[in-house]
Short mmCIF file of C-alpha atoms in Angstrom, two decimals:
data_model
loop_
_atom_site.label_atom_id
_atom_site.label_comp_id
_atom_site.label_asym_id
_atom_site.label_seq_id
_atom_site.Cartn_x
_atom_site.Cartn_y
_atom_site.Cartn_z
CA MET H 1 -41.42 16.15 -52.74
CA THR H 2 -41.68 16.40 -56.52
CA ARG H 3 -40.89 20.10 -56.34
CA ASP H 4 -37.48 19.30 -54.83
CA ILE H 5 -36.45 16.98 -57.66
CA THR H 6 -34.77 19.36 -60.09
CA VAL H 7 -32.54 16.86 -61.90
CA GLY H 8 -33.93 16.26 -65.36
CA GLN H 9 -36.15 19.35 -65.35
CA PHE H 10 -35.55 21.54 -68.39
CA LEU H 11 -36.80 25.12 -68.60
CA PRO H 12 -37.02 26.29 -72.25
CA GLY H 13 -35.64 29.73 -72.95
CA GLN H 14 -33.44 31.89 -75.17
CA SER H 15 -30.86 33.01 -72.63
CA LEU H 16 -27.10 32.94 -73.21
CA LEU H 17 -26.77 29.62 -71.40
CA HIS H 18 -29.64 28.08 -73.34
CA ARG H 19 -27.96 28.96 -76.65
CA LEU H 20 -24.58 27.45 -75.76
CA ASP H 21 -23.56 24.12 -77.23
CA PRO H 22 -24.17 21.28 -74.73
CA ARG H 23 -20.54 20.18 -75.06
CA THR H 24 -19.40 23.63 -73.99
CA LYS H 25 -21.69 23.56 -70.96
CA ILE H 26 -20.61 20.07 -69.92
CA VAL H 27 -16.88 20.89 -70.10
CA LEU H 28 -17.24 24.26 -68.35
CA THR H 29 -19.38 22.68 -65.63
CA LEU H 30 -16.69 20.06 -64.97
CA VAL H 31 -14.02 22.76 -64.81
CA PHE H 32 -16.19 24.79 -62.42
CA ILE H 33 -16.56 21.75 -60.13
CA ILE H 34 -12.78 21.26 -60.10
CA GLN H 35 -12.18 24.95 -59.39
CA VAL H 36 -14.65 24.93 -56.47
CA PHE H 37 -12.85 22.04 -54.78
CA VAL H 38 -9.26 23.14 -55.43
CA SER H 39 -9.79 26.75 -54.32
CA LYS H 40 -7.51 27.38 -51.36
CA SER H 41 -7.96 31.14 -51.24
CA ALA H 42 -10.92 32.89 -49.65
CA LEU H 43 -10.81 35.45 -52.45
CA SER H 44 -10.82 32.68 -55.07
CA LEU H 45 -13.87 31.01 -53.53
CA CYS H 46 -15.72 34.32 -53.29
CA PHE H 47 -14.85 35.00 -56.93
CA LEU H 48 -16.35 31.65 -57.98
CA ILE H 49 -19.52 32.41 -56.02
CA VAL H 50 -19.81 35.75 -57.83
CA LEU H 51 -19.25 33.90 -61.11
CA LEU H 52 -22.06 31.50 -60.20
CA GLY H 53 -24.34 34.48 -59.55
CA VAL H 54 -23.47 35.89 -62.98
CA LEU H 55 -24.29 32.54 -64.61
CA ILE H 56 -27.64 32.36 -62.81
CA ALA H 57 -28.45 35.87 -64.03
CA CYS H 58 -27.45 34.96 -67.61
CA SER H 59 -29.60 31.82 -67.54
CA HIS H 60 -32.79 33.78 -66.71
CA VAL H 61 -33.65 30.96 -64.29
CA PRO H 62 -34.95 32.24 -60.91
CA ALA H 63 -32.30 31.91 -58.22
CA LYS H 64 -34.92 30.42 -55.90
CA LYS H 65 -35.48 27.60 -58.35
CA VAL H 66 -31.75 27.00 -58.81
CA PHE H 67 -31.09 26.70 -55.07
CA ARG H 68 -34.14 24.47 -54.65
CA ALA H 69 -31.85 21.69 -55.88
CA VAL H 70 -29.81 22.14 -52.72
CA ARG H 71 -32.76 21.48 -50.39
CA PRO H 72 -32.74 17.65 -50.56
CA MET H 73 -28.98 17.63 -49.90
CA ILE H 74 -29.03 20.01 -46.92
CA PRO H 75 -28.90 17.18 -44.28
CA VAL H 76 -25.86 15.64 -46.02
CA ILE H 77 -24.13 19.02 -46.37
CA ILE H 78 -24.77 19.91 -42.72
CA PHE H 79 -23.60 16.47 -41.53
CA THR H 80 -20.38 16.77 -43.58
CA ALA H 81 -19.74 20.28 -42.26
CA LEU H 82 -20.35 19.19 -38.64
CA ILE H 83 -17.80 16.38 -38.95
CA ASN H 84 -15.16 18.95 -39.86
CA ILE H 85 -16.26 21.31 -37.08
CA PHE H 86 -15.82 18.68 -34.35
CA TYR H 87 -12.78 16.80 -35.62
CA VAL H 88 -10.45 19.43 -37.12
CA SER H 89 -7.64 20.55 -34.83
CA GLY H 90 -6.99 24.19 -34.00
CA ASN H 91 -7.52 26.79 -31.30
CA PRO H 92 -10.44 25.64 -29.10
CA VAL H 93 -13.51 27.88 -29.13
CA PHE H 94 -15.80 25.62 -27.12
CA HIS H 95 -14.89 22.61 -25.03
CA TYR H 96 -17.19 20.53 -22.86
CA SER H 97 -16.51 16.91 -21.97
CA PHE H 98 -15.74 15.12 -25.27
CA ILE H 99 -17.17 17.96 -27.40
CA ARG H 100 -14.40 20.19 -28.76
CA ILE H 101 -14.93 22.90 -31.36
CA THR H 102 -12.00 24.81 -32.84
CA ASP H 103 -11.82 28.00 -34.85
CA GLN H 104 -10.20 26.15 -37.75
CA GLY H 105 -12.96 23.55 -37.64
CA LEU H 106 -15.66 26.24 -37.80
CA PHE H 107 -13.93 27.90 -40.72
CA ILE H 108 -13.43 24.67 -42.67
CA GLY H 109 -17.00 23.54 -41.94
CA PHE H 110 -18.38 26.83 -43.22
CA THR H 111 -16.24 26.79 -46.39
CA LEU H 112 -17.24 23.19 -47.05
CA PHE H 113 -20.90 24.15 -46.72
CA VAL H 114 -20.35 26.95 -49.24
CA ARG H 115 -18.45 24.67 -51.62
CA LEU H 116 -21.11 21.95 -51.69
CA THR H 117 -23.93 24.49 -52.05
CA ALA H 118 -22.18 26.21 -54.97
CA LEU H 119 -21.41 22.83 -56.52
CA ILE H 120 -25.01 21.60 -56.48
CA ALA H 121 -26.42 24.95 -57.61
CA GLY H 122 -23.92 25.14 -60.46
CA CYS H 123 -24.68 21.59 -61.63
CA SER H 124 -28.43 22.27 -61.57
CA LEU H 125 -27.95 25.07 -64.14
CA ILE H 126 -26.88 22.62 -66.83
CA THR H 127 -30.09 20.57 -66.52
CA TYR H 128 -32.28 23.68 -66.34
CA THR H 129 -30.78 25.13 -69.53
CA THR H 130 -30.10 21.94 -71.52
CA SER H 131 -32.67 19.42 -72.72
CA LEU H 132 -31.99 15.75 -72.08
CA ASN H 133 -31.59 15.03 -75.79
CA GLN H 134 -28.98 17.78 -76.13
CA LEU H 135 -27.21 16.63 -72.98
CA ALA H 136 -27.02 13.05 -74.24
CA ALA H 137 -25.85 14.18 -77.69
CA GLY H 138 -23.16 16.42 -76.18
CA LEU H 139 -21.90 13.67 -73.87
CA GLU H 140 -21.88 11.19 -76.75
CA GLN H 141 -19.73 13.45 -78.94
CA LEU H 142 -17.36 14.32 -76.09
CA LEU H 143 -16.77 10.61 -75.43
CA ALA H 144 -16.64 9.70 -79.14
CA PRO H 145 -12.82 9.15 -79.14
CA LEU H 146 -13.34 6.27 -76.67
CA LYS H 147 -15.13 4.30 -79.39
CA ARG H 148 -11.71 3.31 -80.70
CA PHE H 149 -11.25 1.33 -77.47
CA HIS H 150 -14.69 -0.33 -77.90
CA PHE H 151 -16.20 1.75 -75.10
CA PRO H 152 -20.07 1.75 -75.29
CA VAL H 153 -20.41 5.52 -75.70
CA ASN H 154 -23.87 5.44 -77.30
CA GLU H 155 -25.28 3.09 -74.69
CA LEU H 156 -23.82 5.21 -71.87
CA SER H 157 -25.33 8.44 -73.21
CA MET H 158 -28.71 6.78 -73.73
CA THR H 159 -28.64 5.33 -70.20
CA LEU H 160 -27.84 8.75 -68.74
CA SER H 161 -30.66 10.34 -70.73
CA ILE H 162 -33.18 7.72 -69.61
CA THR H 163 -32.05 7.97 -65.98
CA LEU H 164 -32.43 11.76 -65.87
CA ARG H 165 -35.74 11.56 -67.72
CA PHE H 166 -37.31 9.14 -65.25
CA LEU H 167 -36.17 10.76 -61.99
CA PRO H 168 -39.09 13.27 -61.98
CA THR H 169 -41.45 10.45 -63.03
CA ILE H 170 -40.36 8.28 -60.10
CA ALA H 171 -40.73 11.26 -57.76
CA GLU H 172 -44.32 11.76 -58.96
CA GLU H 173 -44.97 8.03 -58.48
CA LEU H 174 -43.62 8.29 -54.94
CA ASP H 175 -46.00 11.17 -54.20
CA ARG H 176 -48.96 9.12 -55.45
CA ILE H 177 -47.96 6.11 -53.33
CA ILE H 178 -47.56 8.29 -50.22
CA ASP H 179 -50.99 9.85 -50.78
CA ALA H 180 -52.50 6.39 -51.25
CA GLN H 181 -50.92 5.10 -48.04
CA LYS H 182 -52.11 8.16 -46.11
CA ALA H 183 -55.63 7.55 -47.40
CA ARG H 184 -55.36 4.02 -45.96
CA GLY H 185 -54.45 5.45 -42.56
CA ALA H 186 -50.64 5.24 -42.64
CA ASP H 187 -49.04 7.50 -40.02
CA LEU H 188 -46.05 9.08 -41.78
CA SER H 189 -45.77 12.07 -39.46
CA SER H 190 -45.14 10.16 -36.24
CA ALA H 191 -42.49 11.58 -33.95
CA ASN H 192 -41.37 8.06 -33.08
CA LEU H 193 -38.46 7.22 -35.40
CA TYR H 194 -39.12 3.46 -35.33
CA LYS H 195 -42.80 3.89 -36.24
CA LYS H 196 -41.95 6.38 -38.97
CA VAL H 197 -39.39 4.03 -40.56
CA HIS H 198 -41.81 1.10 -40.25
CA ALA H 199 -44.55 3.15 -41.92
CA TYR H 200 -42.37 3.72 -44.98
CA PHE H 201 -41.94 0.00 -45.71
CA PRO H 202 -45.34 -0.21 -47.51
CA ILE H 203 -44.14 2.70 -49.67
CA ILE H 204 -40.73 1.35 -50.68
CA LEU H 205 -42.01 -1.96 -52.06
CA PRO H 206 -44.64 -0.48 -54.44
CA LEU H 207 -42.11 2.12 -55.56
CA PHE H 208 -39.55 -0.55 -56.48
CA MET H 209 -42.23 -2.64 -58.20
CA SER H 210 -43.31 0.39 -60.24
CA ALA H 211 -39.69 1.22 -61.18
CA PHE H 212 -39.01 -2.39 -62.26
CA ARG H 213 -42.24 -2.47 -64.27
CA ARG H 214 -41.28 0.72 -66.12
CA ALA H 215 -37.77 -0.63 -66.74
CA PHE H 216 -39.20 -3.90 -68.13
CA GLU H 217 -41.59 -2.04 -70.44
CA LEU H 218 -38.79 0.25 -71.64
CA THR H 219 -36.50 -2.73 -72.28
CA ASN H 220 -39.19 -4.42 -74.39
CA ALA H 221 -39.74 -1.20 -76.35
CA ILE H 222 -36.01 -0.89 -77.09
CA GLU H 223 -35.73 -4.53 -78.16
CA CYS H 224 -38.82 -4.29 -80.37
CA ARG H 225 -37.19 -1.38 -82.21
CA CYS H 226 -33.98 -3.42 -82.69
CA TYR H 227 -31.81 -0.80 -81.04
CA GLN H 228 -28.13 -1.42 -81.83
CA GLY H 229 -26.41 1.56 -80.27
CA GLY H 230 -24.69 3.95 -82.66
CA ILE H 231 -24.03 1.46 -85.45
CA GLY H 232 -25.08 3.04 -88.74
CA ARG H 233 -26.98 5.86 -87.05
CA THR H 234 -26.91 9.45 -88.30
CA LYS H 235 -27.78 12.72 -86.57
CA MET H 236 -30.69 14.94 -87.51
CA ASN H 237 -29.13 17.90 -85.67
CA VAL H 238 -25.34 17.95 -85.82
CA LEU H 239 -23.72 19.89 -82.99
CA ARG H 240 -21.44 22.73 -84.08
CA LEU H 241 -19.68 25.31 -81.95
CA SER H 242 -20.91 28.84 -82.64
CA ARG H 243 -19.27 32.21 -82.10
CA LEU H 244 -21.07 32.45 -78.76
CA ASP H 245 -19.45 29.20 -77.63
CA TYR H 246 -15.96 30.47 -78.43
CA GLN H 247 -16.70 33.73 -76.59
CA ALA H 248 -17.92 31.74 -73.56
CA ILE H 249 -14.79 29.57 -73.62
CA VAL H 250 -12.53 32.65 -73.69
CA PHE H 251 -14.53 34.28 -70.87
CA PHE H 252 -14.30 31.20 -68.67
CA CYS H 253 -10.61 30.72 -69.42
CA VAL H 254 -10.00 34.26 -68.15
CA ALA H 255 -12.26 33.71 -65.14
CA PHE H 256 -10.62 30.44 -64.14
CA GLY H 257 -7.20 31.97 -64.74
CA LEU H 258 -8.06 34.68 -62.22
CA SER H 259 -9.26 32.01 -59.78
CA ILE H 260 -5.92 30.21 -60.08
CA ALA H 261 -4.07 33.51 -59.62
CA PHE H 262 -6.01 34.21 -56.43
CA ASN H 263 -4.97 30.78 -55.14
CA LEU H 264 -1.30 31.45 -55.89
CA TYR H 265 -0.86 35.05 -54.76
CA PHE H 266 -3.23 35.43 -51.80
CA PRO H 267 -3.30 33.79 -48.36
CA THR H 268 -4.75 30.31 -48.24
CA PHE H 269 -7.41 28.84 -45.99
CA PHE H 270 -5.04 26.47 -44.27
#
């Protein structure tokens, strides 16, 4: 299970994506997410998938590891795609009793599956190529203008950093609890759904107790250090956009411009 938790895992390297400023990666990732969901052209969606492949190649992160982030979300993706397959109107392809599948439903379900897969894989790149400290610093500086409205920017960035940092730790704790329960004779592989759900109750309680204990210890550590957010704090490493960042911004502006052009000048999905 720990192998499937990719959020918060950073792979050090010297690739093009590793050397980009975290603010650049955060903004471009958000734009990529928007482009994936607003793409109405088959050519535009294919172009974005090719772009994702180029980014994976530039990151020097194995594609198998990138798409491992999709594995825990496969049931949700499949369920969402199936809803569209059975409930979207169109020319019927299969009809039996209350089950009705249309060609438009199949097409929309498939494109939705592709969209969600590309979305999760693209988002996993930013955590693989950006350390949590850099990610928090980039988010803090991007949201810095909100400080004028008394928005807790520093607290938000620290909370995000701590959350991402402890996800792999909680996954490891879950593995240890499962192994301990199996050693006590817990049957977690039962085919009976009721028994399987009932067997997981002794796992959920220790996991929550462990998470609350870690949160309590972390809260005490923060209070003992008199943490006051960003008041009077300075930065050891100040983020500055480099020439590579400007080149990446220009490249992505051109790429997303082409994606918009494909949406405007080529046939749409619907």
